[in-house]
């Protein structure tokens, strides 16, 4: 990437427009389809049982679109040589693996099948209530503020990387701002999670 010369300027601007458009598409899908008015529309049409499944399907399509059409801007903002420093490579690999494991295990803890929309359909076919209504009011409140974990892990994955290219920096900034605005976890949610963690510690110790 170069910002000198007319042609290079056009290429840079086009790359930024494409990447920003892809990020906006992903964020709009996440935001619009989670709005109460959209959920209400599903209820009116009698399709509330597939609302979560459709949400995940469209989120996957938006993510796939972003991956396939993302324009790389390879100039480094910073670069750490992990080839010559093997310990650094292991540090990044282990820390990123830990973050992804935290996200996955957190999703399992918060009920992965419900998060994916599978449990809603299964419960409906068996004539049972919506699985979300069977959860405690505290957990329902937490889910309404943060549908899946984990802010810290995503933040770490975005920002802690040996090669921070320009396009990755753009993605990291925008996605971090989006998470700050979209996730509404407060003190009550933290206290609830702390109580649940302490409860699990007691259960596992016996």
mmCIF file of C-alpha atoms in Angstrom:
data_model
loop_
_atom_site.group_PDB
_atom_site.id
_atom_site.type_symbol
_atom_site.label_atom_id
_atom_site.label_comp_id
_atom_site.label_asym_id
_atom_site.label_seq_id
_atom_site.Cartn_x
_atom_site.Cartn_y
_atom_site.Cartn_z
ATOM 1 C CA UNK A 1 0.000 0.000 0.000
ATOM 2 C CA UNK A 2 1.273 3.455 -0.879
ATOM 3 C CA UNK A 3 -0.419 6.811 -0.456
ATOM 4 C CA UNK A 4 1.740 8.562 -3.025
ATOM 5 C CA UNK A 5 0.673 8.923 -6.618
ATOM 6 C CA UNK A 6 -2.825 9.307 -8.067
ATOM 7 C CA UNK A 7 -3.412 5.635 -8.856
ATOM 8 C CA UNK A 8 -2.242 4.482 -5.441
ATOM 9 C CA UNK A 9 -4.524 7.030 -3.769
ATOM 10 C CA UNK A 10 -7.508 5.616 -5.640
ATOM 11 C CA UNK A 11 -6.538 2.045 -4.719
ATOM 12 C CA UNK A 12 -6.181 2.983 -1.053
ATOM 13 C CA UNK A 13 -9.501 4.812 -0.928
ATOM 14 C CA UNK A 14 -11.250 1.936 -2.705
ATOM 15 C CA UNK A 15 -9.753 -0.621 -0.315
ATOM 16 C CA UNK A 16 -10.859 1.431 2.687
ATOM 17 C CA UNK A 17 -14.374 1.832 1.262
ATOM 18 C CA UNK A 18 -14.693 -1.898 0.616
ATOM 19 C CA UNK A 19 -13.418 -2.889 4.060
ATOM 20 C CA UNK A 20 -15.549 -0.297 5.839
ATOM 21 C CA UNK A 21 -18.622 -1.410 3.882
ATOM 22 C CA UNK A 22 -18.018 -5.040 4.826
ATOM 23 C CA UNK A 23 -17.607 -4.156 8.498
ATOM 24 C CA UNK A 24 -20.745 -1.999 8.404
ATOM 25 C CA UNK A 25 -22.689 -4.849 6.791
ATOM 26 C CA UNK A 26 -21.621 -7.209 9.566
ATOM 27 C CA UNK A 27 -22.427 -4.704 12.313
ATOM 28 C CA UNK A 28 -25.771 -3.718 10.784
ATOM 29 C CA UNK A 29 -26.817 -7.352 10.590
ATOM 30 C CA UNK A 30 -25.903 -7.849 14.243
ATOM 31 C CA UNK A 31 -27.672 -4.651 15.310
ATOM 32 C CA UNK A 32 -30.811 -4.529 13.162
ATOM 33 C CA UNK A 33 -31.774 -8.183 13.529
ATOM 34 C CA UNK A 34 -31.452 -7.942 17.312
ATOM 35 C CA UNK A 35 -33.870 -4.999 17.545
ATOM 36 C CA UNK A 36 -37.166 -5.540 19.406
ATOM 37 C CA UNK A 37 -39.137 -4.444 16.328
ATOM 38 C CA UNK A 38 -37.638 -7.296 14.297
ATOM 39 C CA UNK A 39 -38.280 -9.786 17.085
ATOM 40 C CA UNK A 40 -41.851 -8.490 17.255
ATOM 41 C CA UNK A 41 -42.244 -9.057 13.522
ATOM 42 C CA UNK A 42 -41.205 -12.682 13.954
ATOM 43 C CA UNK A 43 -43.826 -13.047 16.691
ATOM 44 C CA UNK A 44 -46.562 -11.558 14.502
ATOM 45 C CA UNK A 45 -45.687 -13.959 11.700
ATOM 46 C CA UNK A 46 -45.583 -16.896 14.099
ATOM 47 C CA UNK A 47 -41.925 -17.534 13.317
ATOM 48 C CA UNK A 48 -40.335 -16.693 16.657
ATOM 49 C CA UNK A 49 -38.949 -20.231 16.992
ATOM 50 C CA UNK A 50 -36.622 -19.696 14.008
ATOM 51 C CA UNK A 51 -35.648 -16.107 14.851
ATOM 52 C CA UNK A 52 -32.364 -17.108 16.478
ATOM 53 C CA UNK A 53 -31.521 -19.607 13.739
ATOM 54 C CA UNK A 54 -32.120 -17.007 11.021
ATOM 55 C CA UNK A 55 -30.040 -14.505 12.981
ATOM 56 C CA UNK A 56 -27.095 -16.906 13.097
ATOM 57 C CA UNK A 57 -27.493 -17.830 9.433
ATOM 58 C CA UNK A 58 -27.425 -14.196 8.304
ATOM 59 C CA UNK A 59 -24.535 -13.454 10.682
ATOM 60 C CA UNK A 60 -22.584 -16.331 9.132
ATOM 61 C CA UNK A 61 -23.336 -15.044 5.634
ATOM 62 C CA UNK A 62 -22.227 -11.525 6.595
ATOM 63 C CA UNK A 63 -19.017 -12.915 8.097
ATOM 64 C CA UNK A 64 -18.355 -15.075 5.032
ATOM 65 C CA UNK A 65 -18.913 -12.044 2.795
ATOM 66 C CA UNK A 66 -16.404 -10.089 4.872
ATOM 67 C CA UNK A 67 -13.804 -12.869 4.692
ATOM 68 C CA UNK A 68 -14.144 -13.412 0.940
ATOM 69 C CA UNK A 69 -14.097 -9.765 -0.132
ATOM 70 C CA UNK A 70 -11.814 -8.173 2.453
ATOM 71 C CA UNK A 71 -9.078 -6.065 0.828
ATOM 72 C CA UNK A 72 -5.738 -6.469 2.576
ATOM 73 C CA UNK A 73 -3.575 -3.431 3.330
ATOM 74 C CA UNK A 74 -0.328 -5.138 4.231
ATOM 75 C CA UNK A 75 1.814 -2.217 5.397
ATOM 76 C CA UNK A 76 2.673 -2.904 9.055
ATOM 77 C CA UNK A 77 1.761 -0.597 11.908
ATOM 78 C CA UNK A 78 3.968 -2.797 14.060
ATOM 79 C CA UNK A 79 5.745 -6.093 13.483
ATOM 80 C CA UNK A 80 7.285 -8.568 15.921
ATOM 81 C CA UNK A 81 9.603 -11.166 14.431
ATOM 82 C CA UNK A 82 8.250 -14.478 15.735
ATOM 83 C CA UNK A 83 10.426 -16.505 13.342
ATOM 84 C CA UNK A 84 13.651 -15.554 15.074
ATOM 85 C CA UNK A 85 12.033 -15.414 18.522
ATOM 86 C CA UNK A 86 10.353 -18.756 19.057
ATOM 87 C CA UNK A 87 9.217 -17.835 22.565
ATOM 88 C CA UNK A 88 7.222 -14.920 21.143
ATOM 89 C CA UNK A 89 5.469 -17.227 18.679
ATOM 90 C CA UNK A 90 4.441 -19.563 21.482
ATOM 91 C CA UNK A 91 3.286 -16.645 23.614
ATOM 92 C CA UNK A 92 0.959 -15.360 20.883
ATOM 93 C CA UNK A 93 -0.233 -18.849 19.906
ATOM 94 C CA UNK A 94 -1.045 -19.902 23.472
ATOM 95 C CA UNK A 95 -2.676 -16.594 24.413
ATOM 96 C CA UNK A 96 -4.866 -16.556 21.286
ATOM 97 C CA UNK A 97 -5.760 -20.210 21.813
ATOM 98 C CA UNK A 98 -6.724 -19.420 25.400
ATOM 99 C CA UNK A 99 -8.929 -16.520 24.268
ATOM 100 C CA UNK A 100 -10.753 -18.620 21.658
ATOM 101 C CA UNK A 101 -11.215 -21.402 24.218
ATOM 102 C CA UNK A 102 -12.666 -18.865 26.661
ATOM 103 C CA UNK A 103 -15.157 -17.661 24.048
ATOM 104 C CA UNK A 104 -16.174 -21.214 23.153
ATOM 105 C CA UNK A 105 -16.444 -22.461 26.738
ATOM 106 C CA UNK A 106 -18.319 -19.301 27.708
ATOM 107 C CA UNK A 107 -20.807 -19.965 24.915
ATOM 108 C CA UNK A 108 -21.246 -23.523 26.188
ATOM 109 C CA UNK A 109 -21.825 -22.206 29.696
ATOM 110 C CA UNK A 110 -24.465 -19.766 28.448
ATOM 111 C CA UNK A 111 -26.202 -22.619 26.554
ATOM 112 C CA UNK A 112 -24.723 -23.032 23.071
ATOM 113 C CA UNK A 113 -27.728 -24.845 21.592
ATOM 114 C CA UNK A 114 -30.010 -21.975 22.649
ATOM 115 C CA UNK A 115 -27.521 -19.429 21.345
ATOM 116 C CA UNK A 116 -27.539 -21.144 17.935
ATOM 117 C CA UNK A 117 -31.337 -21.431 17.877
ATOM 118 C CA UNK A 118 -31.383 -25.238 17.853
ATOM 119 C CA UNK A 119 -32.991 -25.622 21.274
ATOM 120 C CA UNK A 120 -35.869 -23.264 20.375
ATOM 121 C CA UNK A 121 -36.906 -25.490 17.471
ATOM 122 C CA UNK A 122 -36.446 -28.694 19.495
ATOM 123 C CA UNK A 123 -38.554 -27.377 22.376
ATOM 124 C CA UNK A 124 -41.266 -26.191 19.983
ATOM 125 C CA UNK A 125 -41.488 -29.601 18.301
ATOM 126 C CA UNK A 126 -41.897 -31.188 21.732
ATOM 127 C CA UNK A 127 -44.566 -28.695 22.806
ATOM 128 C CA UNK A 128 -42.387 -27.084 25.462
ATOM 129 C CA UNK A 129 -41.919 -23.417 26.372
ATOM 130 C CA UNK A 130 -39.280 -21.173 24.835
ATOM 131 C CA UNK A 131 -36.031 -22.252 26.572
ATOM 132 C CA UNK A 132 -35.068 -18.641 27.244
ATOM 133 C CA UNK A 133 -38.166 -18.145 29.426
ATOM 134 C CA UNK A 134 -37.049 -21.056 31.618
ATOM 135 C CA UNK A 135 -33.805 -19.308 32.577
ATOM 136 C CA UNK A 136 -33.501 -17.123 35.668
ATOM 137 C CA UNK A 137 -34.385 -13.447 35.359
ATOM 138 C CA UNK A 138 -30.763 -12.553 36.136
ATOM 139 C CA UNK A 139 -29.464 -14.712 33.292
ATOM 140 C CA UNK A 140 -32.096 -13.338 30.917
ATOM 141 C CA UNK A 141 -30.946 -9.844 31.860
ATOM 142 C CA UNK A 142 -27.296 -10.735 31.217
ATOM 143 C CA UNK A 143 -28.170 -12.303 27.850
ATOM 144 C CA UNK A 144 -30.075 -9.173 26.829
ATOM 145 C CA UNK A 145 -26.949 -7.118 27.555
ATOM 146 C CA UNK A 146 -24.362 -9.517 26.125
ATOM 147 C CA UNK A 147 -25.539 -12.369 23.928
ATOM 148 C CA UNK A 148 -22.207 -14.197 23.905
ATOM 149 C CA UNK A 149 -18.851 -13.853 25.677
ATOM 150 C CA UNK A 150 -16.253 -12.451 25.896
ATOM 151 C CA UNK A 151 -15.344 -8.776 25.479
ATOM 152 C CA UNK A 152 -11.843 -9.168 26.907
ATOM 153 C CA UNK A 153 -11.017 -12.175 24.715
ATOM 154 C CA UNK A 154 -12.202 -10.500 21.520
ATOM 155 C CA UNK A 155 -10.327 -7.322 22.463
ATOM 156 C CA UNK A 156 -7.147 -9.345 23.028
ATOM 157 C CA UNK A 157 -7.537 -11.222 19.720
ATOM 158 C CA UNK A 158 -8.045 -7.994 17.785
ATOM 159 C CA UNK A 159 -5.179 -6.026 19.306
ATOM 160 C CA UNK A 160 -2.491 -8.424 20.553
ATOM 161 C CA UNK A 161 -0.906 -9.703 17.361
ATOM 162 C CA UNK A 162 2.699 -9.878 16.144
ATOM 163 C CA UNK A 163 1.839 -8.289 12.775
ATOM 164 C CA UNK A 164 -0.575 -5.380 12.969
ATOM 165 C CA UNK A 165 -1.299 -4.411 9.380
ATOM 166 C CA UNK A 166 -3.272 -1.303 8.434
ATOM 167 C CA UNK A 167 -6.420 -3.265 7.592
ATOM 168 C CA UNK A 168 -6.251 -5.223 10.851
ATOM 169 C CA UNK A 169 -5.858 -1.966 12.769
ATOM 170 C CA UNK A 170 -8.971 -0.566 11.066
ATOM 171 C CA UNK A 171 -10.906 -3.710 11.947
ATOM 172 C CA UNK A 172 -9.628 -3.671 15.537
ATOM 173 C CA UNK A 173 -10.621 -0.039 16.084
ATOM 174 C CA UNK A 174 -14.088 -0.363 14.548
ATOM 175 C CA UNK A 175 -14.965 -3.682 16.176
ATOM 176 C CA UNK A 176 -13.739 -2.482 19.577
ATOM 177 C CA UNK A 177 -15.911 0.637 19.328
ATOM 178 C CA UNK A 178 -18.839 -1.514 18.239
ATOM 179 C CA UNK A 179 -18.439 -3.865 21.202
ATOM 180 C CA UNK A 180 -18.213 -0.922 23.610
ATOM 181 C CA UNK A 181 -21.461 0.502 22.214
ATOM 182 C CA UNK A 182 -23.352 -2.783 21.754
ATOM 183 C CA UNK A 183 -22.546 -4.658 24.970
ATOM 184 C CA UNK A 184 -24.369 -3.186 27.977
ATOM 185 C CA UNK A 185 -23.093 -5.337 30.836
ATOM 186 C CA UNK A 186 -23.349 -3.459 34.148
ATOM 187 C CA UNK A 187 -22.579 -3.968 37.846
ATOM 188 C CA UNK A 188 -25.686 -6.095 38.391
ATOM 189 C CA UNK A 189 -24.607 -8.464 35.616
ATOM 190 C CA UNK A 190 -21.079 -8.680 37.027
ATOM 191 C CA UNK A 191 -22.411 -9.440 40.505
ATOM 192 C CA UNK A 192 -24.635 -12.184 39.087
ATOM 193 C CA UNK A 193 -21.701 -13.780 37.248
ATOM 194 C CA UNK A 194 -19.537 -13.530 40.354
ATOM 195 C CA UNK A 195 -22.191 -15.316 42.438
ATOM 196 C CA UNK A 196 -22.516 -18.050 39.830
ATOM 197 C CA UNK A 197 -18.742 -18.492 39.705
ATOM 198 C CA UNK A 198 -18.548 -18.793 43.499
ATOM 199 C CA UNK A 199 -21.441 -21.253 43.454
ATOM 200 C CA UNK A 200 -19.670 -23.430 40.887
ATOM 201 C CA UNK A 201 -16.459 -23.342 42.926
ATOM 202 C CA UNK A 202 -18.356 -24.636 45.961
ATOM 203 C CA UNK A 203 -20.073 -27.369 43.923
ATOM 204 C CA UNK A 204 -16.788 -28.535 42.404
ATOM 205 C CA UNK A 205 -15.013 -28.560 45.755
ATOM 206 C CA UNK A 206 -17.439 -31.159 47.168
#
